[in-house]
mmCIF file of C-alpha atoms and ligand atoms in Angstrom:
data_model
loop_
_atom_site.group_PDB
_atom_site.id
_atom_site.type_symbol
_atom_site.label_atom_id
_atom_site.label_comp_id
_atom_site.label_asym_id
_atom_site.label_seq_id
_atom_site.Cartn_x
_atom_site.Cartn_y
_atom_site.Cartn_z
ATOM 1 C CA MET A 1 -20.024 35.108 75.809
ATOM 2 C CA ARG A 2 -19.196 31.334 76.023
ATOM 3 C CA GLN A 3 -21.175 29.372 73.420
ATOM 4 C CA SER A 4 -21.490 26.438 75.911
ATOM 5 C CA GLN A 5 -23.637 28.923 77.930
ATOM 6 C CA LEU A 6 -25.535 30.555 75.242
ATOM 7 C CA PHE A 7 -29.281 29.915 75.374
ATOM 8 C CA THR A 8 -29.473 28.903 71.618
ATOM 9 C CA LYS A 9 -30.500 25.656 69.939
ATOM 10 C CA ILE A 10 -29.457 25.395 66.441
ATOM 11 C CA LYS A 11 -31.830 23.599 64.226
ATOM 12 C CA LYS A 12 -31.024 21.528 61.066
ATOM 13 C CA GLU A 13 -34.475 22.452 59.442
ATOM 14 C CA ALA A 14 -36.281 25.701 59.002
ATOM 15 C CA PRO A 15 -40.088 25.800 60.068
ATOM 16 C CA LYS A 16 -42.274 24.356 57.340
ATOM 17 C CA GLU A 17 -44.113 27.440 56.706
ATOM 18 C CA ALA A 18 -40.864 29.570 56.187
ATOM 19 C CA GLU A 19 -40.802 30.955 52.875
ATOM 20 C CA SER A 20 -38.365 33.725 53.020
ATOM 21 C CA ILE A 21 -34.752 33.523 53.690
ATOM 22 C CA SER A 22 -34.903 35.658 56.603
ATOM 23 C CA HIS A 23 -37.308 33.397 58.373
ATOM 24 C CA LYS A 24 -35.812 30.293 57.562
ATOM 25 C CA TYR A 25 -32.287 31.408 58.738
ATOM 26 C CA LEU A 26 -33.371 33.461 61.874
ATOM 27 C CA ALA A 27 -35.572 30.535 63.056
ATOM 28 C CA ARG A 28 -32.698 27.939 62.407
ATOM 29 C CA ALA A 29 -30.086 29.892 64.047
ATOM 30 C CA ASP A 30 -32.305 30.415 66.778
ATOM 31 C CA PHE A 31 -32.553 34.251 66.749
ATOM 32 C CA ILE A 32 -36.259 34.169 67.064
ATOM 33 C CA ASP A 33 -38.998 31.858 68.235
ATOM 34 C CA LYS A 34 -42.406 31.552 67.202
ATOM 35 C CA LEU A 35 -44.904 31.936 69.942
ATOM 36 C CA ALA A 36 -47.967 32.031 67.762
ATOM 37 C CA SER A 37 -48.764 33.117 64.166
ATOM 38 C CA GLY A 38 -47.169 36.480 63.711
ATOM 39 C CA ILE A 39 -45.817 36.456 67.409
ATOM 40 C CA TYR A 40 -42.230 36.007 68.054
ATOM 41 C CA SER A 41 -39.817 36.160 71.055
ATOM 42 C CA LEU A 42 -36.420 37.413 70.401
ATOM 43 C CA LEU A 43 -33.778 35.041 72.018
ATOM 44 C CA PRO A 44 -30.304 36.247 72.998
ATOM 45 C CA LEU A 45 -28.725 36.498 69.611
ATOM 46 C CA GLY A 46 -31.759 37.933 67.982
ATOM 47 C CA PHE A 47 -32.098 40.543 70.851
ATOM 48 C CA ARG A 48 -28.481 41.511 70.574
ATOM 49 C CA VAL A 49 -29.000 42.510 66.754
ATOM 50 C CA HIS A 50 -32.320 44.223 67.716
ATOM 51 C CA LYS A 51 -30.511 46.097 70.393
ATOM 52 C CA LYS A 52 -27.862 47.285 67.956
ATOM 53 C CA ILE A 53 -30.359 48.500 65.399
ATOM 54 C CA GLU A 54 -32.322 50.277 68.094
ATOM 55 C CA ASN A 55 -29.310 52.137 69.286
ATOM 56 C CA ILE A 56 -28.420 53.271 65.708
ATOM 57 C CA ILE A 57 -31.972 54.511 65.437
ATOM 58 C CA ARG A 58 -31.797 56.431 68.656
ATOM 59 C CA GLU A 59 -28.611 57.952 68.037
ATOM 60 C CA GLU A 60 -29.816 59.369 64.728
ATOM 61 C CA MET A 61 -33.212 60.375 66.236
ATOM 62 C CA THR A 62 -31.546 62.200 68.997
ATOM 63 C CA ALA A 63 -29.135 63.936 66.601
ATOM 64 C CA LEU A 64 -32.307 65.216 64.658
ATOM 65 C CA GLY A 65 -33.302 66.865 67.941
ATOM 66 C CA GLY A 66 -35.995 64.279 68.671
ATOM 67 C CA GLN A 67 -36.919 64.009 72.502
ATOM 68 C CA GLU A 68 -37.360 60.352 73.523
ATOM 69 C CA ILE A 69 -40.687 59.428 75.067
ATOM 70 C CA PHE A 70 -42.476 56.147 75.868
ATOM 71 C CA LEU A 71 -46.191 55.994 75.273
ATOM 72 C CA SER A 72 -48.673 53.209 76.581
ATOM 73 C CA VAL A 73 -49.765 50.594 74.416
ATOM 74 C CA LEU A 74 -53.352 50.737 75.809
ATOM 75 C CA ILE A 75 -55.075 53.606 74.124
ATOM 76 C CA PRO A 76 -58.483 54.609 75.459
ATOM 77 C CA LYS A 77 -61.417 54.452 72.763
ATOM 78 C CA ASN A 78 -62.493 58.136 73.215
ATOM 79 C CA LEU A 79 -59.150 59.253 71.574
ATOM 80 C CA TRP A 80 -59.583 56.909 68.679
ATOM 81 C CA VAL A 81 -63.226 57.965 68.229
ATOM 82 C CA GLU A 82 -62.107 61.676 67.824
ATOM 83 C CA THR A 83 -60.473 60.815 64.536
ATOM 84 C CA ASP A 84 -62.877 58.064 63.635
ATOM 85 C CA ARG A 85 -60.029 55.391 63.484
ATOM 86 C CA TRP A 86 -61.607 53.252 65.954
ATOM 87 C CA ARG A 87 -63.808 52.304 63.110
ATOM 88 C CA THR A 88 -61.712 52.974 60.013
ATOM 89 C CA ILE A 89 -58.135 52.160 60.775
ATOM 90 C CA GLU A 90 -56.625 49.335 58.633
ATOM 91 C CA PRO A 91 -55.731 46.672 59.494
ATOM 92 C CA PRO A 92 -58.330 46.968 62.286
ATOM 93 C CA LEU A 93 -57.397 47.659 65.912
ATOM 94 C CA PHE A 94 -56.753 44.915 68.451
ATOM 95 C CA LYS A 95 -59.379 46.015 70.965
ATOM 96 C CA THR A 96 -59.758 45.029 74.483
ATOM 97 C CA LYS A 97 -61.764 46.067 77.830
ATOM 98 C CA ASP A 98 -60.813 46.516 81.468
ATOM 99 C CA ARG A 99 -62.823 44.884 84.208
ATOM 100 C CA HIS A 100 -65.153 47.817 84.391
ATOM 101 C CA GLY A 101 -65.896 47.630 80.626
ATOM 102 C CA ALA A 102 -63.711 50.480 79.387
ATOM 103 C CA GLU A 103 -62.459 49.979 75.924
ATOM 104 C CA PHE A 104 -59.006 50.300 74.607
ATOM 105 C CA GLY A 105 -57.259 49.952 71.396
ATOM 106 C CA LEU A 106 -53.697 48.382 71.258
ATOM 107 C CA GLY A 107 -51.704 51.011 69.469
ATOM 108 C CA PRO A 108 -50.515 50.364 65.955
ATOM 109 C CA THR A 109 -49.582 53.917 65.875
ATOM 110 C CA HIS A 110 -49.730 57.114 68.122
ATOM 111 C CA GLU A 111 -50.961 60.028 66.242
ATOM 112 C CA GLU A 112 -54.034 60.449 68.589
ATOM 113 C CA VAL A 113 -51.839 60.302 71.823
ATOM 114 C CA VAL A 114 -49.195 62.620 70.706
ATOM 115 C CA THR A 115 -51.883 65.036 69.166
ATOM 116 C CA ASP A 116 -53.544 64.936 72.672
ATOM 117 C CA LEU A 117 -50.234 65.691 74.576
ATOM 118 C CA ALA A 118 -49.631 68.614 72.103
ATOM 119 C CA ARG A 119 -53.082 70.231 72.304
ATOM 120 C CA GLN A 120 -52.531 70.178 76.117
ATOM 121 C CA ARG A 121 -49.241 71.995 76.039
ATOM 122 C CA ILE A 122 -48.829 74.059 72.871
ATOM 123 C CA LYS A 123 -50.147 77.595 73.057
ATOM 124 C CA SER A 124 -48.196 79.781 70.779
ATOM 125 C CA TYR A 125 -45.851 79.759 67.802
ATOM 126 C CA LYS A 126 -43.116 80.245 70.349
ATOM 127 C CA ASP A 127 -43.716 76.541 71.596
ATOM 128 C CA LEU A 128 -42.916 75.249 67.925
ATOM 129 C CA PRO A 129 -41.232 73.376 66.600
ATOM 130 C CA PHE A 130 -40.497 70.226 68.501
ATOM 131 C CA SER A 131 -40.295 66.453 67.755
ATOM 132 C CA LEU A 132 -40.911 63.444 69.781
ATOM 133 C CA PHE A 133 -40.013 59.717 69.279
ATOM 134 C CA GLN A 134 -40.401 56.429 70.919
ATOM 135 C CA ILE A 135 -39.121 52.825 70.545
ATOM 136 C CA GLN A 136 -42.063 50.672 71.657
ATOM 137 C CA ASN A 137 -44.310 47.668 71.035
ATOM 138 C CA LYS A 138 -46.947 48.070 68.285
ATOM 139 C CA PHE A 139 -49.830 45.943 67.297
ATOM 140 C CA ARG A 140 -51.176 45.102 64.053
ATOM 141 C CA ASN A 141 -54.206 43.030 63.386
ATOM 142 C CA GLU A 142 -52.825 41.387 60.060
ATOM 143 C CA MET A 143 -55.161 39.205 58.016
ATOM 144 C CA ARG A 144 -52.044 37.041 57.027
ATOM 145 C CA ALA A 145 -49.076 37.040 59.361
ATOM 146 C CA THR A 146 -46.390 35.145 57.460
ATOM 147 C CA GLY A 147 -42.745 35.792 56.425
ATOM 148 C CA GLY A 148 -41.237 35.487 59.876
ATOM 149 C CA LEU A 149 -40.359 38.908 61.120
ATOM 150 C CA LEU A 150 -41.446 40.680 57.881
ATOM 151 C CA ARG A 151 -45.189 40.670 58.977
ATOM 152 C CA VAL A 152 -46.259 40.207 62.447
ATOM 153 C CA LYS A 153 -48.988 41.244 64.874
ATOM 154 C CA GLU A 154 -46.588 42.677 67.561
ATOM 155 C CA PHE A 155 -43.269 44.245 66.904
ATOM 156 C CA VAL A 156 -41.154 47.158 68.182
ATOM 157 C CA MET A 157 -41.136 50.224 66.140
ATOM 158 C CA LYS A 158 -39.736 53.555 66.439
ATOM 159 C CA ASP A 159 -42.099 56.289 65.758
ATOM 160 C CA LEU A 160 -41.302 59.988 65.483
ATOM 161 C CA TYR A 161 -43.841 62.808 65.551
ATOM 162 C CA SER A 162 -43.047 66.314 64.506
ATOM 163 C CA PHE A 163 -44.809 69.584 65.195
ATOM 164 C CA HIS A 164 -44.590 72.890 63.224
ATOM 165 C CA SER A 165 -46.000 76.245 63.015
ATOM 166 C CA SER A 166 -45.529 76.470 59.134
ATOM 167 C CA ARG A 167 -45.683 74.310 56.035
ATOM 168 C CA ASP A 168 -41.991 75.318 55.122
ATOM 169 C CA ASP A 169 -40.688 74.468 58.598
ATOM 170 C CA ALA A 170 -42.667 70.919 58.346
ATOM 171 C CA ALA A 171 -41.449 70.301 54.856
ATOM 172 C CA GLU A 172 -37.761 71.094 55.830
ATOM 173 C CA PHE A 173 -37.882 68.750 58.782
ATOM 174 C CA TYR A 174 -39.320 66.083 56.430
ATOM 175 C CA GLN A 175 -36.201 66.226 54.393
ATOM 176 C CA LYS A 176 -33.997 66.080 57.606
ATOM 177 C CA VAL A 177 -35.704 62.843 58.672
ATOM 178 C CA LYS A 178 -35.212 61.559 55.075
ATOM 179 C CA ASN A 179 -31.515 62.198 55.492
ATOM 180 C CA ALA A 180 -31.464 60.524 59.057
ATOM 181 C CA TYR A 181 -33.219 57.575 57.774
ATOM 182 C CA PHE A 182 -30.642 57.075 54.938
ATOM 183 C CA ARG A 183 -27.934 57.242 57.622
ATOM 184 C CA ILE A 184 -29.749 54.747 59.772
ATOM 185 C CA PHE A 185 -30.072 52.416 56.825
ATOM 186 C CA ASN A 186 -26.469 52.967 55.659
ATOM 187 C CA ARG A 187 -25.143 51.894 58.980
ATOM 188 C CA CYS A 188 -27.311 48.861 58.897
ATOM 189 C CA GLY A 189 -25.725 48.183 55.439
ATOM 190 C CA LEU A 190 -28.847 48.845 53.424
ATOM 191 C CA LYS A 191 -29.365 51.064 50.433
ATOM 192 C CA PRO A 192 -33.072 51.839 50.257
ATOM 193 C CA VAL A 193 -34.952 53.414 47.423
ATOM 194 C CA TYR A 194 -36.940 56.684 48.487
ATOM 195 C CA VAL A 195 -40.423 56.042 46.927
ATOM 196 C CA GLU A 196 -43.527 58.191 46.723
ATOM 197 C CA ALA A 197 -46.242 56.130 48.502
ATOM 198 C CA ASP A 198 -49.973 56.186 49.159
ATOM 199 C CA PRO A 199 -50.637 57.491 52.675
ATOM 200 C CA GLY A 200 -53.392 54.765 53.627
ATOM 201 C CA THR A 201 -55.345 55.105 56.687
ATOM 202 C CA ILE A 202 -52.447 57.136 58.545
ATOM 203 C CA GLY A 203 -53.449 59.781 55.992
ATOM 204 C CA GLY A 204 -52.009 63.265 55.352
ATOM 205 C CA GLU A 205 -50.798 64.895 52.202
ATOM 206 C CA LEU A 206 -47.715 63.446 51.085
ATOM 207 C CA SER A 207 -45.940 59.997 51.965
ATOM 208 C CA HIS A 208 -42.844 58.274 51.169
ATOM 209 C CA GLU A 209 -41.555 54.798 51.727
ATOM 210 C CA PHE A 210 -37.956 53.550 52.181
ATOM 211 C CA MET A 211 -37.884 50.327 49.966
ATOM 212 C CA VAL A 212 -35.133 47.737 49.951
ATOM 213 C CA LEU A 213 -35.230 45.910 46.614
ATOM 214 C CA SER A 214 -35.587 42.053 47.415
ATOM 215 C CA GLU A 215 -37.240 39.206 45.645
ATOM 216 C CA THR A 216 -38.952 38.079 48.641
ATOM 217 C CA GLY A 217 -40.463 41.673 49.087
ATOM 218 C CA GLU A 218 -44.371 41.943 49.133
ATOM 219 C CA ASP A 219 -44.457 45.504 47.720
ATOM 220 C CA LYS A 220 -43.780 46.529 44.075
ATOM 221 C CA VAL A 221 -42.137 49.611 43.079
ATOM 222 C CA LEU A 222 -41.665 51.441 39.883
ATOM 223 C CA ILE A 223 -38.377 53.011 39.306
ATOM 224 C CA CYS A 224 -37.335 55.263 36.453
ATOM 225 C CA GLN A 225 -33.783 54.359 35.194
ATOM 226 C CA LYS A 226 -33.091 57.951 33.972
ATOM 227 C CA CYS A 227 -34.227 60.324 36.453
ATOM 228 C CA ASN A 228 -34.526 59.361 40.210
ATOM 229 C CA PHE A 229 -38.199 58.899 40.249
ATOM 230 C CA ALA A 230 -39.581 55.834 42.240
ATOM 231 C CA GLY A 231 -43.145 55.186 43.099
ATOM 232 C CA ASN A 232 -45.212 52.435 44.997
ATOM 233 C CA VAL A 233 -47.315 50.692 42.560
ATOM 234 C CA GLU A 234 -50.360 51.246 44.869
ATOM 235 C CA LYS A 235 -50.074 54.916 44.375
ATOM 236 C CA PHE A 236 -49.183 54.949 40.595
ATOM 237 C CA LYS A 237 -51.602 52.111 39.527
ATOM 238 C CA GLY A 238 -51.479 51.360 35.768
ATOM 239 C CA ILE A 239 -48.712 53.951 35.215
ATOM 240 C CA ASN A 240 -46.104 52.789 32.844
ATOM 241 C CA ILE A 241 -44.032 55.743 32.007
ATOM 242 C CA CYS A 242 -42.028 58.325 34.273
ATOM 243 C CA PRO A 243 -44.225 61.154 35.061
ATOM 244 C CA ARG A 244 -41.102 63.425 35.154
ATOM 245 C CA CYS A 245 -39.061 62.307 32.027
ATOM 246 C CA LYS A 246 -41.471 60.073 30.203
ATOM 247 C CA VAL A 247 -39.061 56.971 29.786
ATOM 248 C CA PRO A 248 -40.545 53.499 30.571
ATOM 249 C CA LEU A 249 -40.694 52.455 34.407
ATOM 250 C CA ARG A 250 -39.281 49.166 35.638
ATOM 251 C CA LYS A 251 -41.056 47.100 38.261
ATOM 252 C CA PHE A 252 -39.305 45.612 41.237
ATOM 253 C CA SER A 253 -40.181 43.643 44.155
ATOM 254 C CA SER A 254 -39.177 45.293 47.580
ATOM 255 C CA ILE A 255 -39.471 45.454 51.208
ATOM 256 C CA GLU A 256 -41.214 48.488 52.859
ATOM 257 C CA SER A 257 -38.489 49.440 55.640
ATOM 258 C CA ALA A 258 -39.806 52.685 56.804
ATOM 259 C CA HIS A 259 -42.414 55.286 56.254
ATOM 260 C CA ALA A 260 -42.631 59.008 56.403
ATOM 261 C CA PHE A 261 -46.051 60.834 56.349
ATOM 262 C CA TYR A 262 -46.417 64.800 55.942
ATOM 263 C CA LEU A 263 -49.697 64.720 57.771
ATOM 264 C CA GLY A 264 -50.329 68.407 57.530
ATOM 265 C CA THR A 265 -53.519 69.240 59.681
ATOM 266 C CA LYS A 266 -55.255 65.952 59.510
ATOM 267 C CA TYR A 267 -54.896 65.317 63.177
ATOM 268 C CA SER A 268 -54.513 68.670 64.572
ATOM 269 C CA LYS A 269 -57.684 69.896 63.063
ATOM 270 C CA VAL A 270 -60.117 67.257 64.204
ATOM 271 C CA MET A 271 -58.487 67.102 67.539
ATOM 272 C CA GLN A 272 -58.309 70.940 67.930
ATOM 273 C CA ALA A 273 -54.600 71.008 68.407
ATOM 274 C CA ASN A 274 -54.082 74.697 67.702
ATOM 275 C CA PHE A 275 -51.431 77.339 68.280
ATOM 276 C CA VAL A 276 -51.730 81.253 68.006
ATOM 277 C CA ASP A 277 -49.634 82.592 65.207
ATOM 278 C CA LYS A 278 -47.533 85.761 65.171
ATOM 279 C CA ASN A 279 -50.703 87.804 63.996
ATOM 280 C CA GLY A 280 -52.656 86.495 67.032
ATOM 281 C CA LYS A 281 -54.568 84.016 64.906
ATOM 282 C CA SER A 282 -55.538 80.596 66.085
ATOM 283 C CA GLN A 283 -54.163 77.745 63.567
ATOM 284 C CA PRO A 284 -54.094 74.096 63.626
ATOM 285 C CA ILE A 285 -50.540 72.761 64.223
ATOM 286 C CA ILE A 286 -48.741 71.018 61.222
ATOM 287 C CA MET A 287 -47.488 67.676 61.715
ATOM 288 C CA GLY A 288 -45.515 64.916 60.243
ATOM 289 C CA CYS A 289 -44.913 61.219 61.538
ATOM 290 C CA TYR A 290 -42.114 58.912 60.537
ATOM 291 C CA GLY A 291 -41.831 55.020 61.470
ATOM 292 C CA ILE A 292 -39.308 52.280 61.250
ATOM 293 C CA GLY A 293 -40.061 48.718 62.255
ATOM 294 C CA LEU A 294 -37.117 47.170 63.983
ATOM 295 C CA GLY A 295 -37.858 43.512 63.523
ATOM 296 C CA ARG A 296 -38.638 44.028 60.041
ATOM 297 C CA LEU A 297 -35.420 45.941 59.551
ATOM 298 C CA MET A 298 -33.435 42.974 61.031
ATOM 299 C CA ALA A 299 -35.159 40.546 58.544
ATOM 300 C CA THR A 300 -34.534 42.817 55.831
ATOM 301 C CA ILE A 301 -30.806 42.774 56.660
ATOM 302 C CA VAL A 302 -30.825 39.012 56.324
ATOM 303 C CA GLU A 303 -32.772 39.150 52.955
ATOM 304 C CA VAL A 304 -29.946 41.108 51.736
ATOM 305 C CA TYR A 305 -26.784 39.688 53.685
ATOM 306 C CA HIS A 306 -26.727 35.923 53.323
ATOM 307 C CA ASP A 307 -25.465 33.012 51.274
ATOM 308 C CA GLU A 308 -26.353 29.330 50.969
ATOM 309 C CA ARG A 309 -24.910 28.466 54.454
ATOM 310 C CA GLY A 310 -26.539 31.169 56.341
ATOM 311 C CA ILE A 311 -26.448 34.936 57.550
ATOM 312 C CA ILE A 312 -23.586 37.513 56.983
ATOM 313 C CA TRP A 313 -24.178 40.198 59.238
ATOM 314 C CA PRO A 314 -22.914 43.638 58.559
ATOM 315 C CA LYS A 315 -20.411 44.715 61.295
ATOM 316 C CA GLU A 316 -22.442 47.439 62.966
ATOM 317 C CA VAL A 317 -25.526 45.227 63.754
ATOM 318 C CA ALA A 318 -23.760 41.643 64.244
ATOM 319 C CA PRO A 319 -24.651 40.022 67.457
ATOM 320 C CA PHE A 320 -20.930 39.594 68.223
ATOM 321 C CA GLN A 321 -17.877 40.993 66.392
ATOM 322 C CA ILE A 322 -15.699 37.929 66.428
ATOM 323 C CA HIS A 323 -16.515 34.162 66.474
ATOM 324 C CA LEU A 324 -13.633 32.424 68.142
ATOM 325 C CA ILE A 325 -13.587 28.712 67.365
ATOM 326 C CA PRO A 326 -11.030 26.448 68.928
ATOM 327 C CA ILE A 327 -10.650 23.000 67.234
ATOM 328 C CA GLU A 328 -9.936 20.131 69.734
ATOM 329 C CA ILE A 329 -10.346 22.266 72.692
ATOM 330 C CA SER A 330 -9.835 19.198 74.796
ATOM 331 C CA ASN A 331 -6.212 19.663 74.036
ATOM 332 C CA SER A 332 -4.711 21.680 76.769
ATOM 333 C CA ARG A 333 -2.490 23.961 74.712
ATOM 334 C CA ILE A 334 -5.447 24.745 72.286
ATOM 335 C CA LYS A 335 -7.652 25.571 75.267
ATOM 336 C CA LYS A 336 -5.130 27.645 77.155
ATOM 337 C CA VAL A 337 -4.351 29.932 73.978
ATOM 338 C CA SER A 338 -8.021 30.304 73.010
ATOM 339 C CA GLU A 339 -8.889 31.287 76.803
ATOM 340 C CA LYS A 340 -6.139 33.965 76.513
ATOM 341 C CA ILE A 341 -7.265 35.105 73.161
ATOM 342 C CA TYR A 342 -10.755 35.255 74.502
ATOM 343 C CA ARG A 343 -9.862 37.431 77.761
ATOM 344 C CA ASP A 344 -7.636 39.656 75.843
ATOM 345 C CA LEU A 345 -10.271 40.435 73.033
ATOM 346 C CA GLN A 346 -12.807 41.060 75.609
ATOM 347 C CA LYS A 347 -10.523 43.503 77.540
ATOM 348 C CA THR A 348 -10.358 45.657 74.512
ATOM 349 C CA GLY A 349 -14.162 45.747 74.415
ATOM 350 C CA ILE A 350 -14.753 43.724 71.467
ATOM 351 C CA GLU A 351 -17.725 41.437 71.575
ATOM 352 C CA VAL A 352 -16.713 37.712 71.114
ATOM 353 C CA LEU A 353 -18.674 34.530 70.877
ATOM 354 C CA TYR A 354 -16.372 31.904 72.148
ATOM 355 C CA ASP A 355 -17.179 28.255 70.836
ATOM 356 C CA ASP A 356 -15.732 26.586 74.135
ATOM 357 C CA ARG A 357 -17.903 23.442 73.558
ATOM 358 C CA GLU A 358 -16.035 20.272 73.872
ATOM 359 C CA ASP A 359 -18.359 17.717 72.512
ATOM 360 C CA VAL A 360 -18.928 19.393 69.066
ATOM 361 C CA SER A 361 -17.081 18.440 65.827
ATOM 362 C CA ALA A 362 -15.214 21.077 63.694
ATOM 363 C CA GLY A 363 -17.530 20.540 60.811
ATOM 364 C CA GLU A 364 -20.409 21.451 63.105
ATOM 365 C CA LYS A 365 -18.913 24.283 64.774
ATOM 366 C CA PHE A 366 -17.941 25.702 61.235
ATOM 367 C CA ALA A 367 -21.441 25.047 59.844
ATOM 368 C CA GLU A 368 -23.131 26.663 62.825
ATOM 369 C CA ALA A 369 -20.763 29.705 62.712
ATOM 370 C CA ASP A 370 -21.746 30.321 58.993
ATOM 371 C CA LEU A 371 -25.507 30.004 59.760
ATOM 372 C CA ILE A 372 -25.096 32.594 62.679
ATOM 373 C CA GLY A 373 -23.027 34.842 60.551
ATOM 374 C CA ILE A 374 -20.656 36.806 62.744
ATOM 375 C CA PRO A 375 -18.549 38.941 60.581
ATOM 376 C CA LEU A 376 -15.067 37.524 61.522
ATOM 377 C CA ARG A 377 -14.053 34.052 62.584
ATOM 378 C CA ILE A 378 -10.716 33.265 64.374
ATOM 379 C CA VAL A 379 -9.865 29.700 64.563
ATOM 380 C CA VAL A 380 -7.246 27.951 66.888
ATOM 381 C CA SER A 381 -6.180 24.456 66.074
ATOM 382 C CA GLU A 382 -3.109 22.121 66.169
ATOM 383 C CA ARG A 383 -2.379 22.962 62.659
ATOM 384 C CA THR A 384 -2.378 26.920 63.342
ATOM 385 C CA LEU A 385 -0.444 26.336 66.626
ATOM 386 C CA LYS A 386 2.378 24.777 64.824
ATOM 387 C CA LYS A 387 2.954 28.147 63.083
ATOM 388 C CA ASP A 388 2.313 29.798 66.391
ATOM 389 C CA CYS A 389 -0.650 31.410 64.592
ATOM 390 C CA ALA A 390 -4.566 31.685 64.557
ATOM 391 C CA GLU A 391 -6.568 31.501 61.267
ATOM 392 C CA ILE A 392 -8.810 34.643 60.453
ATOM 393 C CA LYS A 393 -11.540 34.518 58.061
ATOM 394 C CA LYS A 394 -14.119 37.060 57.193
ATOM 395 C CA ARG A 395 -17.712 35.400 56.839
ATOM 396 C CA GLY A 396 -18.649 35.635 53.151
ATOM 397 C CA GLU A 397 -15.160 35.465 51.945
ATOM 398 C CA LYS A 398 -13.131 32.448 51.032
ATOM 399 C CA ARG A 399 -9.617 33.909 51.827
ATOM 400 C CA VAL A 400 -8.092 32.840 55.050
ATOM 401 C CA ARG A 401 -5.059 34.372 56.653
ATOM 402 C CA PHE A 402 -2.740 33.371 59.433
ATOM 403 C CA VAL A 403 -1.964 35.959 62.346
ATOM 404 C CA LYS A 404 0.680 35.361 64.939
ATOM 405 C CA ILE A 405 -1.144 34.607 68.289
ATOM 406 C CA SER A 406 0.854 37.714 69.766
ATOM 407 C CA GLN A 407 -0.449 39.941 66.912
ATOM 408 C CA ILE A 408 -4.162 39.141 67.136
ATOM 409 C CA LEU A 409 -5.028 42.199 69.192
ATOM 410 C CA ASN A 410 -3.331 44.408 66.470
ATOM 411 C CA VAL A 411 -5.740 43.212 63.756
ATOM 412 C CA LYS A 412 -8.105 45.670 62.577
ATOM 413 C CA PHE A 413 -11.621 44.224 63.015
HETATM 414 ZN ZN1 ZN B 501 -37.710 59.691 35.023
#
């Protein structure tokens, strides 16, 4: 991508209301644009990162055996009434009506819809287990939508739902999802803590959150330094000592980056989603649900990977792999060499952002490159060409190295 063509306007100042680093940097580097409080547009750089995260999640969910579906945002009132969540869900639903007066809730989550799909299709234990997932827009009627992408009213979420004929099978799948989630986070460069949590208005018997420790996080977790116990403060109110090994717990700020719920029969019972077991007896289906918010994950990565100059994207989620920056591109030799490097790298399938802008100073180009945070920078200038070289530098490292122009394609990125 030629930077002269990129639909991006870098800003010197962060929005006044921005408190978190991710909000400041994502707004300044123009990854996101605020449309209204808690509502953001993803611009080209932001959408590239978002898509990478989406693809990682899709790969891991498919590897788990999940079948991808796509459900509607408008969910008819009657389904919500079946579970009483039309009235009770927290935060409350965004509600709307069609021109005939029929009422709908904009889905913050889709348990009612998938349970309805299951009860129409599942007859016997032979039809189980299975799991469905989607990556789709969700709505949350937040009281306070602040923190940039960390707390919003509309966002893309991956939600996975699983259906089982036995508690053991459901528990085993819950563990498999846990492992898949750790793979997703690791690929995004994150190392979350797996925390026992309060199921809230999603409900169910057991719930875990994936918490990324961060000072800007609104959640608090208690962690035992001796065993691997970790719990959300909301669930373990007033508890100072590890319930397992009785040593004092330490409290950390964190960002909730994913949530898993062992729902059991909470939805299947009230919605009568049943199956006939091996003994010919009708039983409610046992369910689990598991969610990851993509935008929040993107912001969380920035909370973890940044310095005083900007973002430092982990390779697998970076908007581009290489930032190619010629200095004094008006010099015809510099331009010629840079254009060739750009073409050659693209041919090998590497994603390159090529700063081909002529009217921007070297200082400005470097400052913007540091803010955007592409993992590897290649600089071509009069000075480097004297040695027949380009200069290569990793974002976040001070060390630069010179590589012969003819050897650039052999560099391991
Ligand atoms: Zn312990």
